[in-house]
Amino acid sequence: MEREKRFLIAHAAAHDRIYRYLRRRAENAATAEDLCAEVFRIAWEKSTDSESLSVMVLFGVARNVLRNHDRSSIRAAKLIGELRPPEQHGDAEACSQEYPLREALHRLSPEDREVLLLKYWDGFSSREISDLLNTSATAIRMRLHRARKALAHLLQTEGAEQ
């Protein structure tokens, strides 16, 4: 199969999942669209005539693109001297219900937050997450256990403070 056809098939199969992955982590839809376009630009450049693009490969590229974006954002915020508050979207009641969870997720370590988001928001299995993060499925299950425990502790602590 031609390289272009394989790319178009991979794009059709993974675009929506990649976009949703990025949208949940980016500050707005426009940024998520830009990051998604960057993922597929890189995938096109790295694809070869004999290699197909799997969803897991595209998520690996998306993860790297997101990390680069986050590093750039942090550098820009430090340069400006201010951090923007988390963007609120949706109606006020939904935001007030989601806020403790979002705040607790934000307070988790980046590693804990990442495994929880990959598991529960992106729907990956432990095996898929282990492939994506280049570690064993056993290590991912342990990280998930610790992350869930840390998140529960943060939610209980914040709930007690309010």
Coordinates of C-alpha atoms in Angstrom, one line a residue:
M1 CA 0.0 0.0 0.0
E2 CA 1.2 3.5 -0.7
R3 CA 2.6 5.6 2.0
E4 CA -0.1 8.3 1.5
K5 CA -3.0 5.8 1.7
R6 CA -1.5 4.2 4.9
F7 CA -1.2 7.7 6.4
L8 CA -4.8 8.6 5.5
I9 CA -6.1 5.4 7.0
A10 CA -4.1 6.0 10.2
H11 CA -5.4 9.6 10.3
A12 CA -9.0 8.5 9.9
A13 CA -8.6 5.8 12.6
A14 CA -6.8 7.9 15.2
H15 CA -7.5 11.6 14.7
D16 CA -10.5 11.8 17.0
R17 CA -8.8 9.9 19.8
I18 CA -5.6 11.9 19.5
Y19 CA -7.6 15.2 19.5
R20 CA -9.6 14.2 22.6
Y21 CA -6.4 13.2 24.3
L22 CA -4.9 16.6 23.6
R23 CA -8.1 18.5 24.3
R24 CA -8.3 17.1 27.8
R25 CA -4.8 18.3 28.5
A26 CA -4.6 21.6 26.5
E27 CA -5.9 24.9 27.8
N28 CA -8.3 25.4 24.8
A29 CA -9.7 23.8 21.7
A30 CA -7.5 25.8 19.3
T31 CA -4.4 24.7 21.1
A32 CA -5.6 21.1 21.0
E33 CA -6.2 21.4 17.2
D34 CA -2.7 22.9 16.7
L35 CA -1.1 20.1 18.7
C36 CA -3.1 17.5 16.8
A37 CA -2.0 18.9 13.5
E38 CA 1.6 18.8 14.8
V39 CA 1.2 15.2 15.7
F40 CA 0.1 14.2 12.2
R41 CA 2.8 16.4 10.6
I42 CA 5.5 14.6 12.6
A43 CA 3.8 11.2 11.9
W44 CA 3.9 12.0 8.1
E45 CA 7.5 13.0 8.2
K46 CA 8.5 9.9 10.2
S47 CA 6.5 7.4 8.2
T48 CA 8.3 5.3 5.7
D49 CA 7.1 3.5 2.7
S50 CA 7.1 0.1 4.4
E51 CA 5.9 1.1 7.9
S52 CA 2.3 1.6 9.1
L53 CA 1.3 4.1 11.7
S54 CA -0.4 2.4 14.7
V55 CA -2.6 4.2 17.2
M56 CA 0.0 3.6 19.9
V57 CA 2.8 5.1 17.8
L58 CA 0.6 8.2 17.2
F59 CA -0.2 8.5 20.9
G60 CA 3.6 8.3 21.6
V61 CA 4.1 11.2 19.2
A62 CA 1.1 13.1 20.8
R63 CA 2.6 12.6 24.2
N64 CA 6.0 14.0 23.1
V65 CA 4.3 16.9 21.4
L66 CA 2.2 17.6 24.5
R67 CA 5.3 17.6 26.7
N68 CA 7.1 20.0 24.4
H69 CA 4.1 22.3 24.5
D70 CA 3.9 22.1 28.3
R71 CA 7.6 23.0 28.6
S72 CA 7.1 25.9 26.3
S73 CA 4.1 27.1 28.2
I74 CA 5.8 26.9 31.5
R75 CA 8.8 28.8 30.2
A76 CA 6.5 31.5 28.7
A77 CA 4.5 31.8 32.0
K78 CA 7.7 32.1 34.0
L79 CA 8.9 34.8 31.6
I80 CA 5.7 36.7 31.9
G81 CA 5.8 36.2 35.7
E82 CA 2.3 34.8 36.1
L83 CA 0.5 31.6 35.7
R84 CA -3.0 31.5 34.3
P85 CA -5.8 30.1 36.4
P86 CA -7.2 26.8 35.1
E87 CA -9.7 27.5 32.4
Q88 CA -13.3 26.9 33.3
H89 CA -15.7 25.7 30.8
G90 CA -19.3 24.4 30.9
D91 CA -22.0 25.7 33.2
A92 CA -21.2 26.9 36.7
E93 CA -22.7 24.0 38.5
A94 CA -20.7 21.4 36.5
C95 CA -17.6 23.5 37.1
S96 CA -18.2 23.6 40.8
Q97 CA -18.6 19.8 40.9
E98 CA -15.5 19.1 38.8
Y99 CA -13.3 21.7 40.5
P100 CA -12.3 19.6 43.5
L101 CA -11.3 16.7 41.1
R102 CA -9.5 19.0 38.7
E103 CA -7.7 20.7 41.6
A104 CA -6.7 17.3 43.1
L105 CA -5.5 16.0 39.7
H106 CA -3.4 19.2 39.3
R107 CA -1.8 18.6 42.7
L108 CA -0.8 15.0 41.9
S109 CA 2.7 14.3 40.6
P110 CA 2.9 14.5 36.8
E111 CA 3.6 10.7 36.7
D112 CA 0.5 9.9 38.8
R113 CA -1.7 12.3 36.9
E114 CA -0.5 10.9 33.5
V115 CA -1.3 7.3 34.3
L116 CA -4.7 8.2 35.7
L117 CA -5.6 10.3 32.7
L118 CA -4.4 7.6 30.3
K119 CA -6.4 4.9 32.1
Y120 CA -9.7 6.7 32.9
W121 CA -10.0 9.5 30.4
D122 CA -8.3 7.9 27.4
G123 CA -9.4 4.4 28.1
F124 CA -6.1 2.6 27.7
S125 CA -5.4 -0.8 29.3
S126 CA -2.4 -1.2 31.6
R127 CA -0.6 -3.1 28.7
E128 CA -1.2 -0.2 26.3
I129 CA -0.1 2.4 28.9
S130 CA 3.0 0.3 29.6
D131 CA 3.8 0.3 25.8
L132 CA 3.2 4.0 25.7
L133 CA 5.4 4.8 28.7
N134 CA 8.0 2.1 28.0
T135 CA 7.6 0.2 31.2
S136 CA 6.1 -3.0 32.4
A137 CA 2.3 -3.6 32.8
T138 CA 3.1 -4.6 36.4
A139 CA 4.8 -1.2 37.1
I140 CA 1.8 0.6 35.5
R141 CA -0.7 -1.3 37.8
M142 CA 1.4 -0.3 40.8
R143 CA 1.6 3.3 39.6
L144 CA -2.2 3.3 39.1
H145 CA -2.7 1.9 42.6
R146 CA -0.5 4.6 44.1
A147 CA -2.1 7.3 42.0
R148 CA -5.6 6.3 42.9
K149 CA -4.6 6.3 46.6
A150 CA -3.0 9.7 46.3
L151 CA -6.0 11.1 44.5
A152 CA -8.4 9.8 47.1
H153 CA -6.3 11.2 49.9
L154 CA -6.2 14.7 48.2
L155 CA -10.0 14.6 47.6
Q156 CA -10.6 13.6 51.3
T157 CA -8.2 16.3 52.5
E158 CA -9.8 19.0 50.3
G159 CA -13.3 17.9 51.2
A160 CA -12.5 18.1 54.9
E161 CA -11.1 21.6 54.4
Q162 CA -14.2 22.9 52.7

